[in-house]
Amino acid sequence: MITGLATRAQVKIEGTVQGVGFRPFVFRLARELDLAGWIVNGADGVMIEVEGAAEAVGRLLEQLRTSCPPGAKVERMSVRPVPAVGDSEFTIQPSCEEGTKQLAMSPDLATCADCVMELFDPTDKRFRYPWTSCAQCGPRLSMVTGVPYDRSNTTMSRFALCEACRAEYEAPGNRRFHAESTACSVCGPGLVFWGADGQVSAEGEGALQQTCRIIRAGGIVAVKGIGGFHLWVDATSEEAVQRLRARKRRPHKPFAVMFPSLEAIKRHCTLSPGEAEWLTSPEAPIVILQRLEDISLVQGVAPGNATVGAMLPYTPLHHLLMSELEVPVVATSGNRSDEPIVTDEQEARRRLADIADAFLIHDRPIARPMDDSVVRMARSGPIVLRRARGLVPRTIRLPESIARHTEGPVLAVGGHLKNTVALLDADRVLLSQHLGDLSALETEYAVRQAIDDLQWLLQVKPCAVACDLHPDYRSTRLAEELAARWDVPLIRVPHHHAHVAACMAEHGATGEVLGIAWDGSGYGTDGSLWGGEFLLATY
């Protein structure tokens, strides 16, 4: 018990603070500083009460502001003094579901260096286990089924922890302390290889080796990841790449390429420090890079293009496959052109049967589809071309001067192409993952699921729906349907004004701006199609 004069503070933190090892981080820090109290996951973030010497309390607060775990993002932190109660130790309390629900959990995070080391350590219990993870890495949003972020509210709930994993999960000094995705070969998901007929022909290590044999022979394998399926093929075989293009009916659009290592990328592409930082970050997006003259990476990967979308392995399964193959592979979304990514193995058998020669699957269900994010570096910094795995559900905060004039929640249904839906609630905008083009019926199903998903996770009902001014966009018709069903106003927004306002919100602009929207045609306020526009605009 703390003796002498004690200070106690109550701290509320909002942001990405669930599923990133935040509670274990605070727990260990409090113990190091000889502080007592507790931390709890809530529906809207985390709450901490900490008690001890004033200097130690101050040091903990400073660490919360400056030294959070990788993947964590503190958006708002409020501190108030409360009476000391004489707690004897610091504890992690059971999660609380009270409060306004916010999507406070982390995006899916790339496998950390410690887990990769264990993956290739023959003496470790998780040696070559394809789904190893800890409190700072692994699937998050793609497996969550409810809030707060606890194992019972994820698709890992079906996998009861074995005795050894349970001991790690409950040990404060362990890297897997309260890591909801933790598992091992004894208690976690398993790996299975299906032939083209959907029959099991190998499991575990045998499934890995069979996959590599098919790819080396020029075959196409549909690989189930953390957010959906990829189609894998040898990127050094023009014949294999062209076979994939023909089957996927994608004659020209570039394919993403996964490289075995950062050193391998350097042999094929120019690489700036900023680009390398993104590639090796916990978000692990596809990064658009300039290609070098290279005869091993075939032209069919990106026909007539001086760039290539490069990424590194971001799951243990990827690391195991790439360490065996040792060559770049095309790892493109497992779908037909313009359709959403496939997430379920039975669905994959139906929709990818005439594309893939075989399937590498596992039995952890995917709660929601999650494509790879795409980033390109510019002189001014990174430009996100597609927000998905690793970047969703990061929120955009509206400037306070704007937020106080908004009434929410407001659902925005996006455009017809490259659709994303968004929910405005109070001062934050939460965007869904990239969903695809609404020309495909499957994408409309995915959009409807994403809308239901946001409402269910946040437990809110929109009081208005926003859509594009174009009357024939499928998203506009969906908005009309939803507004009528919910009996709420429909807000129609000119296409290019929406682009400018979105850019203003992203960068926190508050006054009048001269916005340049240069993305082709968009429906204008006079009922005609406008081209690129210079708009003097406010929100």
Short mmCIF file of C-alpha atoms in Angstrom, two decimals, residues 116-287:
data_model
loop_
_atom_site.label_atom_id
_atom_site.label_comp_id
_atom_site.label_asym_id
_atom_site.label_seq_id
_atom_site.Cartn_x
_atom_site.Cartn_y
_atom_site.Cartn_z
CA VAL A 116 8.75 -13.16 -36.39
CA MET A 117 11.77 -14.20 -34.31
CA GLU A 118 9.68 -16.81 -32.48
CA LEU A 119 8.24 -18.03 -35.79
CA PHE A 120 11.68 -19.17 -36.98
CA ASP A 121 13.07 -20.32 -33.62
CA PRO A 122 13.06 -24.16 -33.47
CA THR A 123 13.08 -24.05 -29.66
CA ASP A 124 9.95 -21.89 -29.41
CA LYS A 125 6.46 -23.38 -28.91
CA ARG A 126 5.18 -21.26 -31.82
CA PHE A 127 7.89 -22.36 -34.24
CA ARG A 128 6.37 -22.18 -37.74
CA TYR A 129 2.86 -21.58 -36.37
CA PRO A 130 1.12 -19.47 -39.04
CA TRP A 131 -1.16 -17.45 -36.71
CA THR A 132 1.13 -16.34 -33.92
CA SER A 133 0.54 -12.83 -32.56
CA CYS A 134 0.85 -10.78 -29.38
CA ALA A 135 -0.57 -7.64 -27.77
CA GLN A 136 1.20 -5.43 -30.33
CA CYS A 137 0.43 -7.23 -33.59
CA GLY A 138 -1.98 -9.42 -35.50
CA PRO A 139 -5.64 -9.27 -36.56
CA ARG A 140 -7.89 -6.77 -34.80
CA LEU A 141 -10.74 -5.10 -36.69
CA SER A 142 -11.05 -7.98 -39.15
CA MET A 143 -11.95 -10.34 -36.28
CA VAL A 144 -13.90 -8.14 -33.85
CA THR A 145 -17.60 -8.86 -33.43
CA GLY A 146 -18.41 -6.39 -30.64
CA VAL A 147 -17.05 -3.86 -28.19
CA PRO A 148 -15.29 -3.60 -25.82
CA TYR A 149 -12.36 -5.42 -27.40
CA ASP A 150 -12.20 -8.72 -25.51
CA ARG A 151 -11.64 -12.25 -26.81
CA SER A 152 -15.31 -13.08 -26.27
CA ASN A 153 -16.17 -10.32 -28.77
CA THR A 154 -13.93 -11.67 -31.55
CA THR A 155 -13.91 -14.58 -33.98
CA MET A 156 -11.20 -16.08 -31.74
CA SER A 157 -13.87 -16.83 -29.11
CA ARG A 158 -14.30 -20.33 -30.57
CA PHE A 159 -10.66 -21.16 -29.74
CA ALA A 160 -10.30 -21.80 -25.98
CA LEU A 161 -6.79 -20.97 -24.75
CA CYS A 162 -4.64 -23.95 -23.80
CA GLU A 163 -3.01 -24.00 -20.38
CA ALA A 164 0.30 -22.59 -21.65
CA CYS A 165 -1.33 -19.76 -23.62
CA ARG A 166 -3.64 -18.98 -20.70
CA ALA A 167 -0.59 -18.60 -18.44
CA GLU A 168 0.96 -16.11 -20.89
CA TYR A 169 -2.34 -14.26 -21.25
CA GLU A 170 -2.59 -13.77 -17.48
CA ALA A 171 1.09 -12.94 -16.78
CA PRO A 172 1.60 -9.14 -16.48
CA GLY A 173 5.21 -9.30 -17.64
CA ASN A 174 4.44 -11.34 -20.75
CA ARG A 175 4.17 -9.89 -24.25
CA ARG A 176 0.85 -11.72 -24.63
CA PHE A 177 -0.69 -10.31 -21.47
CA HIS A 178 -4.35 -9.69 -22.41
CA ALA A 179 -3.56 -10.25 -26.11
CA GLU A 180 -6.98 -11.28 -27.42
CA SER A 181 -5.68 -12.83 -30.67
CA THR A 182 -3.08 -15.04 -28.96
CA ALA A 183 -3.03 -18.76 -29.77
CA CYS A 184 -0.68 -21.62 -30.63
CA SER A 185 -0.78 -24.86 -32.61
CA VAL A 186 -2.45 -26.61 -29.64
CA CYS A 187 -5.40 -24.24 -29.24
CA GLY A 188 -5.57 -21.92 -32.24
CA PRO A 189 -6.65 -21.93 -35.88
CA GLY A 190 -5.24 -24.57 -38.20
CA LEU A 191 -4.06 -24.51 -41.81
CA VAL A 192 -5.50 -26.67 -44.61
CA PHE A 193 -4.74 -27.06 -48.34
CA TRP A 194 -7.61 -27.68 -50.75
CA GLY A 195 -7.23 -28.86 -54.30
CA ALA A 196 -9.31 -27.29 -57.07
CA ASP A 197 -12.11 -29.74 -56.18
CA GLY A 198 -12.30 -28.40 -52.61
CA GLN A 199 -11.00 -31.63 -51.10
CA VAL A 200 -8.41 -31.52 -48.28
CA SER A 201 -5.07 -32.84 -49.49
CA ALA A 202 -2.71 -31.49 -46.80
CA GLU A 203 -2.74 -29.83 -43.39
CA GLY A 204 -0.34 -27.77 -41.29
CA GLU A 205 3.25 -27.78 -42.55
CA GLY A 206 2.22 -30.03 -45.43
CA ALA A 207 -0.29 -27.39 -46.57
CA LEU A 208 2.48 -24.77 -46.64
CA GLN A 209 4.80 -26.95 -48.68
CA GLN A 210 2.05 -27.95 -51.14
CA THR A 211 1.20 -24.27 -51.69
CA CYS A 212 4.82 -23.46 -52.49
CA ARG A 213 5.06 -26.37 -54.94
CA ILE A 214 1.98 -25.15 -56.84
CA ILE A 215 3.31 -21.56 -57.05
CA ARG A 216 6.78 -22.69 -58.17
CA ALA A 217 5.11 -24.70 -60.93
CA GLY A 218 3.32 -21.59 -62.22
CA GLY A 219 -0.02 -22.28 -60.54
CA ILE A 220 -2.41 -19.84 -58.88
CA VAL A 221 -3.27 -20.31 -55.19
CA ALA A 222 -6.05 -18.48 -53.33
CA VAL A 223 -4.57 -17.77 -49.89
CA LYS A 224 -6.88 -16.85 -46.99
CA GLY A 225 -5.34 -14.07 -44.90
CA ILE A 226 -6.61 -11.90 -42.04
CA GLY A 227 -9.01 -9.75 -44.08
CA GLY A 228 -9.80 -11.93 -47.07
CA PHE A 229 -8.23 -13.97 -49.85
CA HIS A 230 -5.22 -13.08 -52.01
CA LEU A 231 -4.46 -14.71 -55.36
CA TRP A 232 -0.78 -15.70 -55.34
CA VAL A 233 1.36 -16.42 -58.39
CA ASP A 234 5.09 -16.27 -59.16
CA ALA A 235 5.90 -12.66 -60.18
CA THR A 236 9.03 -13.82 -62.05
CA SER A 237 7.01 -15.97 -64.48
CA GLU A 238 5.40 -14.06 -67.36
CA GLU A 239 3.36 -17.12 -68.31
CA ALA A 240 1.95 -17.48 -64.77
CA VAL A 241 1.13 -13.77 -64.47
CA GLN A 242 -0.61 -13.72 -67.87
CA ARG A 243 -2.63 -16.80 -66.89
CA LEU A 244 -3.83 -14.92 -63.81
CA ARG A 245 -4.71 -11.86 -65.93
CA ALA A 246 -6.73 -13.97 -68.34
CA ARG A 247 -8.62 -15.82 -65.63
CA LYS A 248 -9.28 -12.71 -63.55
CA ARG A 249 -10.21 -10.68 -66.66
CA ARG A 250 -7.82 -7.93 -65.68
CA PRO A 251 -5.76 -7.24 -68.81
CA HIS A 252 -3.85 -4.09 -67.84
CA LYS A 253 -4.35 -2.88 -64.26
CA PRO A 254 -1.16 -3.34 -62.17
CA PHE A 255 -0.89 -6.18 -59.66
CA ALA A 256 0.48 -5.74 -56.15
CA VAL A 257 3.71 -7.64 -55.49
CA MET A 258 4.86 -9.10 -52.17
CA PHE A 259 8.63 -9.28 -51.73
CA PRO A 260 10.46 -11.60 -49.32
CA SER A 261 12.33 -8.73 -47.61
CA LEU A 262 13.22 -5.06 -47.74
CA GLU A 263 16.56 -6.03 -49.30
CA ALA A 264 14.70 -7.83 -52.09
CA ILE A 265 12.64 -4.69 -52.76
CA LYS A 266 15.85 -2.67 -53.07
CA ARG A 267 17.04 -5.01 -55.83
CA HIS A 268 13.92 -4.25 -57.86
CA CYS A 269 12.89 -0.69 -56.94
CA THR A 270 14.22 2.67 -55.83
CA LEU A 271 13.44 3.21 -52.17
CA SER A 272 13.40 6.42 -50.14
CA PRO A 273 13.62 6.41 -46.30
CA GLY A 274 9.96 7.44 -46.09
CA GLU A 275 8.87 4.61 -48.36
CA ALA A 276 10.90 2.09 -46.37
CA GLU A 277 9.32 3.40 -43.16
CA TRP A 278 5.82 2.80 -44.52
CA LEU A 279 6.68 -0.68 -45.81
CA THR A 280 8.01 -1.79 -42.43
CA SER A 281 5.38 0.02 -40.34
CA PRO A 282 2.68 -1.79 -38.29
CA GLU A 283 0.20 -0.65 -40.98
CA ALA A 284 2.28 -2.41 -43.69
CA PRO A 285 0.46 -1.01 -46.73
CA ILE A 286 1.20 -1.48 -50.40
CA VAL A 287 3.60 1.33 -51.33
#
